mmCIF file of C-alpha atoms in Angstrom:
data_model
loop_
_atom_site.group_PDB
_atom_site.id
_atom_site.type_symbol
_atom_site.label_atom_id
_atom_site.label_comp_id
_atom_site.label_asym_id
_atom_site.label_seq_id
_atom_site.Cartn_x
_atom_site.Cartn_y
_atom_site.Cartn_z
ATOM 1 C CA MET S 1 -13.532 -15.913 -5.352
ATOM 2 C CA ASN S 2 -15.362 -15.985 -8.659
ATOM 3 C CA ASP S 3 -16.991 -18.478 -11.006
ATOM 4 C CA GLU S 4 -17.101 -18.958 -14.788
ATOM 5 C CA ALA S 5 -20.364 -16.992 -15.015
ATOM 6 C CA GLY S 6 -18.634 -13.871 -13.688
ATOM 7 C CA ARG S 7 -20.250 -13.966 -10.262
ATOM 8 C CA CYS S 8 -18.044 -13.278 -7.255
ATOM 9 C CA LEU S 9 -17.905 -13.731 -3.507
ATOM 10 C CA ILE S 10 -16.439 -10.950 -1.371
ATOM 11 C CA VAL S 11 -14.858 -11.785 1.974
ATOM 12 C CA ASP S 12 -14.335 -9.298 4.806
ATOM 13 C CA PRO S 13 -14.401 -6.055 2.785
ATOM 14 C CA GLY S 14 -12.655 -3.578 5.067
ATOM 15 C CA ASP S 15 -12.738 -0.943 2.324
ATOM 16 C CA ALA S 16 -15.124 -0.820 -0.635
ATOM 17 C CA GLU S 17 -12.829 0.948 -3.117
ATOM 18 C CA PRO S 18 -10.376 -1.875 -3.944
ATOM 19 C CA VAL S 19 -13.296 -4.322 -4.129
ATOM 20 C CA LEU S 20 -15.209 -2.054 -6.515
ATOM 21 C CA ASN S 21 -12.064 -1.642 -8.637
ATOM 22 C CA ALA S 22 -11.599 -5.407 -8.912
ATOM 23 C CA ILE S 23 -15.278 -5.895 -9.740
ATOM 24 C CA ALA S 24 -15.098 -3.266 -12.506
ATOM 25 C CA ALA S 25 -11.786 -4.521 -13.894
ATOM 26 C CA ASN S 26 -13.060 -8.095 -14.161
ATOM 27 C CA ASN S 27 -16.705 -7.354 -14.996
ATOM 28 C CA TRP S 28 -17.852 -9.443 -12.021
ATOM 29 C CA GLN S 29 -21.293 -9.513 -10.485
ATOM 30 C CA PRO S 30 -21.180 -9.821 -6.658
ATOM 31 C CA GLU S 31 -23.385 -12.575 -5.286
ATOM 32 C CA ALA S 32 -22.534 -12.509 -1.608
ATOM 33 C CA ILE S 33 -20.307 -11.127 1.135
ATOM 34 C CA PHE S 34 -18.893 -13.293 3.920
ATOM 35 C CA LEU S 35 -18.058 -11.566 7.189
ATOM 36 C CA THR S 36 -15.961 -13.412 9.748
ATOM 37 C CA HIS S 37 -16.212 -10.935 12.627
ATOM 38 C CA HIS S 38 -17.157 -7.367 13.552
ATOM 39 C CA HIS S 39 -13.837 -5.470 13.389
ATOM 40 C CA HIS S 40 -13.901 -2.409 11.138
ATOM 41 C CA ASP S 41 -11.041 -3.605 8.921
ATOM 42 C CA HIS S 42 -13.349 -6.487 7.910
ATOM 43 C CA VAL S 43 -16.703 -4.718 7.627
ATOM 44 C CA GLY S 44 -15.870 -1.111 6.719
ATOM 45 C CA GLY S 45 -16.791 -1.495 3.063
ATOM 46 C CA VAL S 46 -20.072 -3.362 3.501
ATOM 47 C CA LYS S 47 -22.401 -0.353 3.520
ATOM 48 C CA GLU S 48 -21.047 1.069 0.266
ATOM 49 C CA LEU S 49 -21.032 -2.331 -1.459
ATOM 50 C CA VAL S 50 -24.644 -2.999 -0.445
ATOM 51 C CA GLU S 51 -25.649 0.470 -1.685
ATOM 52 C CA LYS S 52 -24.014 -0.291 -5.055
ATOM 53 C CA PHE S 53 -25.318 -3.905 -5.226
ATOM 54 C CA PRO S 54 -28.581 -4.017 -3.229
ATOM 55 C CA GLN S 55 -29.294 -7.646 -4.210
ATOM 56 C CA ILE S 56 -26.160 -8.926 -2.479
ATOM 57 C CA VAL S 57 -26.569 -11.293 0.489
ATOM 58 C CA VAL S 58 -24.311 -10.513 3.460
ATOM 59 C CA TYR S 59 -23.557 -13.540 5.646
ATOM 60 C CA GLY S 60 -22.024 -13.082 9.068
ATOM 61 C CA PRO S 61 -22.056 -14.044 12.728
ATOM 62 C CA GLN S 62 -24.489 -12.454 15.192
ATOM 63 C CA GLU S 63 -21.821 -9.888 16.166
ATOM 64 C CA THR S 64 -21.979 -8.403 12.636
ATOM 65 C CA GLN S 65 -25.730 -7.925 12.504
ATOM 66 C CA ASP S 66 -25.341 -4.181 13.010
ATOM 67 C CA LYS S 67 -22.599 -4.046 10.374
ATOM 68 C CA GLY S 68 -24.805 -4.925 7.419
ATOM 69 C CA THR S 69 -25.309 -8.663 7.778
ATOM 70 C CA THR S 70 -28.579 -9.787 6.176
ATOM 71 C CA GLN S 71 -28.156 -13.529 6.887
ATOM 72 C CA VAL S 72 -26.827 -14.438 10.345
ATOM 73 C CA VAL S 73 -25.062 -17.800 10.327
ATOM 74 C CA LYS S 74 -23.661 -19.885 13.151
ATOM 75 C CA ASP S 75 -21.554 -22.946 13.785
ATOM 76 C CA GLY S 76 -22.738 -26.012 11.877
ATOM 77 C CA GLU S 77 -24.871 -24.092 9.392
ATOM 78 C CA THR S 78 -24.169 -23.781 5.690
ATOM 79 C CA ALA S 79 -24.149 -21.017 3.110
ATOM 80 C CA PHE S 80 -24.616 -21.813 -0.583
ATOM 81 C CA VAL S 81 -22.643 -19.390 -2.739
ATOM 82 C CA LEU S 82 -21.286 -19.696 -6.315
ATOM 83 C CA GLY S 83 -22.340 -23.333 -6.421
ATOM 84 C CA HIS S 84 -20.327 -24.176 -3.298
ATOM 85 C CA GLU S 85 -21.669 -25.336 0.041
ATOM 86 C CA PHE S 86 -19.722 -23.508 2.747
ATOM 87 C CA SER S 87 -19.751 -24.918 6.255
ATOM 88 C CA VAL S 88 -19.743 -22.349 9.022
ATOM 89 C CA ILE S 89 -17.212 -23.049 11.786
ATOM 90 C CA ALA S 90 -17.268 -21.099 15.056
ATOM 91 C CA THR S 91 -13.730 -20.029 15.950
ATOM 92 C CA PRO S 92 -13.857 -17.798 19.042
ATOM 93 C CA GLY S 93 -10.613 -16.285 20.220
ATOM 94 C CA HIS S 94 -9.830 -13.170 18.196
ATOM 95 C CA THR S 95 -13.430 -12.140 18.918
ATOM 96 C CA LEU S 96 -16.065 -14.141 20.751
ATOM 97 C CA GLY S 97 -18.304 -14.506 17.693
ATOM 98 C CA HIS S 98 -15.605 -15.102 15.053
ATOM 99 C CA ILE S 99 -16.525 -17.642 12.382
ATOM 100 C CA CYS S 100 -14.833 -19.252 9.369
ATOM 101 C CA TYR S 101 -16.284 -20.571 6.116
ATOM 102 C CA PHE S 102 -15.081 -23.860 4.592
ATOM 103 C CA SER S 103 -15.819 -25.443 1.214
ATOM 104 C CA LYS S 104 -13.099 -27.811 0.092
ATOM 105 C CA PRO S 105 -10.451 -26.677 -0.643
ATOM 106 C CA TYR S 106 -11.148 -23.108 0.550
ATOM 107 C CA LEU S 107 -11.043 -21.893 4.141
ATOM 108 C CA PHE S 108 -11.931 -18.229 4.658
ATOM 109 C CA CYS S 109 -10.654 -17.787 8.199
ATOM 110 C CA GLY S 110 -10.515 -14.025 8.783
ATOM 111 C CA ASP S 111 -8.234 -13.327 11.740
ATOM 112 C CA THR S 112 -8.239 -16.797 13.326
ATOM 113 C CA LEU S 113 -5.350 -18.361 11.410
ATOM 114 C CA PHE S 114 -2.530 -16.695 9.467
ATOM 115 C CA SER S 115 0.457 -18.188 7.737
ATOM 116 C CA GLY S 116 2.891 -18.730 10.596
ATOM 117 C CA GLY S 117 0.572 -17.464 13.294
ATOM 118 C CA CYS S 118 -2.886 -16.730 14.615
ATOM 119 C CA GLY S 119 -4.952 -13.671 15.432
ATOM 120 C CA ARG S 120 -4.527 -11.582 18.572
ATOM 121 C CA LEU S 121 -6.890 -12.189 21.447
ATOM 122 C CA PHE S 122 -9.176 -9.168 21.730
ATOM 123 C CA GLU S 123 -12.247 -10.754 23.309
ATOM 124 C CA GLY S 124 -11.630 -14.479 23.656
ATOM 125 C CA THR S 125 -9.232 -16.511 25.725
ATOM 126 C CA ALA S 126 -6.098 -18.449 24.817
ATOM 127 C CA SER S 127 -8.030 -21.654 25.544
ATOM 128 C CA GLN S 128 -10.772 -20.656 23.091
ATOM 129 C CA MET S 129 -8.218 -19.814 20.403
ATOM 130 C CA TYR S 130 -6.436 -23.125 20.982
ATOM 131 C CA GLN S 131 -9.716 -25.031 20.585
ATOM 132 C CA SER S 132 -10.547 -23.022 17.438
ATOM 133 C CA LEU S 133 -7.153 -23.778 15.897
ATOM 134 C CA ASN S 134 -7.608 -27.459 16.743
ATOM 135 C CA LYS S 135 -10.944 -27.409 14.870
ATOM 136 C CA LEU S 136 -9.232 -25.973 11.803
ATOM 137 C CA SER S 137 -6.356 -28.449 12.025
ATOM 138 C CA ALA S 138 -8.890 -31.260 11.548
ATOM 139 C CA LEU S 139 -9.708 -30.006 8.031
ATOM 140 C CA PRO S 140 -8.082 -31.745 5.056
ATOM 141 C CA ASP S 141 -4.319 -31.207 4.685
ATOM 142 C CA ASP S 142 -4.751 -29.662 1.220
ATOM 143 C CA THR S 143 -7.101 -26.921 2.485
ATOM 144 C CA LEU S 144 -6.192 -23.499 1.122
ATOM 145 C CA VAL S 145 -5.955 -21.095 4.040
ATOM 146 C CA CYS S 146 -7.364 -17.765 2.812
ATOM 147 C CA CYS S 147 -6.717 -15.470 5.748
ATOM 148 C CA ALA S 148 -7.509 -11.797 5.928
ATOM 149 C CA HIS S 149 -4.055 -10.236 6.283
ATOM 150 C CA GLU S 150 -0.597 -10.653 4.806
ATOM 151 C CA TYR S 151 1.304 -11.032 8.078
ATOM 152 C CA THR S 152 3.515 -13.942 7.010
ATOM 153 C CA LEU S 153 6.840 -12.116 7.070
ATOM 154 C CA SER S 154 6.344 -10.640 10.535
ATOM 155 C CA ASN S 155 5.000 -13.979 11.811
ATOM 156 C CA MET S 156 8.091 -15.795 10.522
ATOM 157 C CA LYS S 157 10.380 -13.192 12.094
ATOM 158 C CA PHE S 158 8.663 -13.856 15.410
ATOM 159 C CA ALA S 159 8.959 -17.624 14.908
ATOM 160 C CA LEU S 160 12.697 -17.221 14.287
ATOM 161 C CA SER S 161 13.042 -15.226 17.517
ATOM 162 C CA ILE S 162 11.710 -18.283 19.369
ATOM 163 C CA LEU S 163 13.303 -21.064 17.281
ATOM 164 C CA PRO S 164 16.293 -19.477 15.526
ATOM 165 C CA HIS S 165 17.864 -22.816 14.509
ATOM 166 C CA ASP S 166 14.750 -24.486 13.097
ATOM 167 C CA LEU S 167 15.615 -25.345 9.492
ATOM 168 C CA SER S 168 12.057 -25.383 8.173
ATOM 169 C CA ILE S 169 11.297 -21.970 9.730
ATOM 170 C CA ASN S 170 14.534 -20.532 8.299
ATOM 171 C CA ASP S 171 13.776 -21.960 4.848
ATOM 172 C CA TYR S 172 10.207 -20.621 4.823
ATOM 173 C CA TYR S 173 11.364 -17.247 6.138
ATOM 174 C CA ARG S 174 13.812 -16.905 3.202
ATOM 175 C CA LYS S 175 11.107 -17.787 0.684
ATOM 176 C CA VAL S 176 8.629 -15.354 2.240
ATOM 177 C CA LYS S 177 11.213 -12.587 2.467
ATOM 178 C CA GLU S 178 12.032 -13.032 -1.233
ATOM 179 C CA LEU S 179 8.373 -12.928 -2.260
ATOM 180 C CA ARG S 180 7.635 -9.849 -0.156
ATOM 181 C CA ALA S 181 10.730 -8.060 -1.509
ATOM 182 C CA LYS S 182 9.110 -8.446 -4.941
ATOM 183 C CA ASN S 183 5.807 -7.180 -3.487
ATOM 184 C CA GLN S 184 4.239 -10.602 -4.071
ATOM 185 C CA ILE S 185 1.761 -12.183 -1.711
ATOM 186 C CA THR S 186 2.413 -15.413 0.171
ATOM 187 C CA LEU S 187 -1.258 -16.377 0.405
ATOM 188 C CA PRO S 188 -3.185 -18.602 0.274
ATOM 189 C CA VAL S 189 -1.141 -21.293 2.012
ATOM 190 C CA ILE S 190 -1.775 -24.997 2.422
ATOM 191 C CA LEU S 191 -3.053 -26.020 5.852
ATOM 192 C CA LYS S 192 -0.656 -28.956 6.079
ATOM 193 C CA ASN S 193 2.254 -26.516 6.106
ATOM 194 C CA GLU S 194 0.834 -24.553 9.029
#
């Protein structure tokens, strides 16, 4: 995410190199990093990015404090970045401390919600994940779901294995398959469609 002044927000940088390449190519100045949880594929690039941009603020849940977080945030708190007020939403399930960041219309949801699915349960329970997904479903219908991984095609294949005759799933699967065949991303998606 970036603004007109050339400042950018980095979310869950698992690897610094592609982030640094995008920053250089667009002449952006990083203002902050949002971390949603402690898994390496979401925090692996933090150290190098902070070394390169020591002024950057790294927001994250308590479970990321040893991963480079400089500003621990929790449910109900806010983070002000790029002129946006982001609400922090606790979404345990994938991990116990997982959080999301919401500023209409953007939802940075890490590994809680994907297009056509949700994150695996590594630390939390199915009940916790269900409650977390219910929290997210209460957000506005036009919310842009900015999840951390492009799993849409595999999620839709799984959905078809459960509901092979569902017309909406079949239609979405065809669209996703076509996009992925062209190496195009399917994200972000609109919450109403999830």
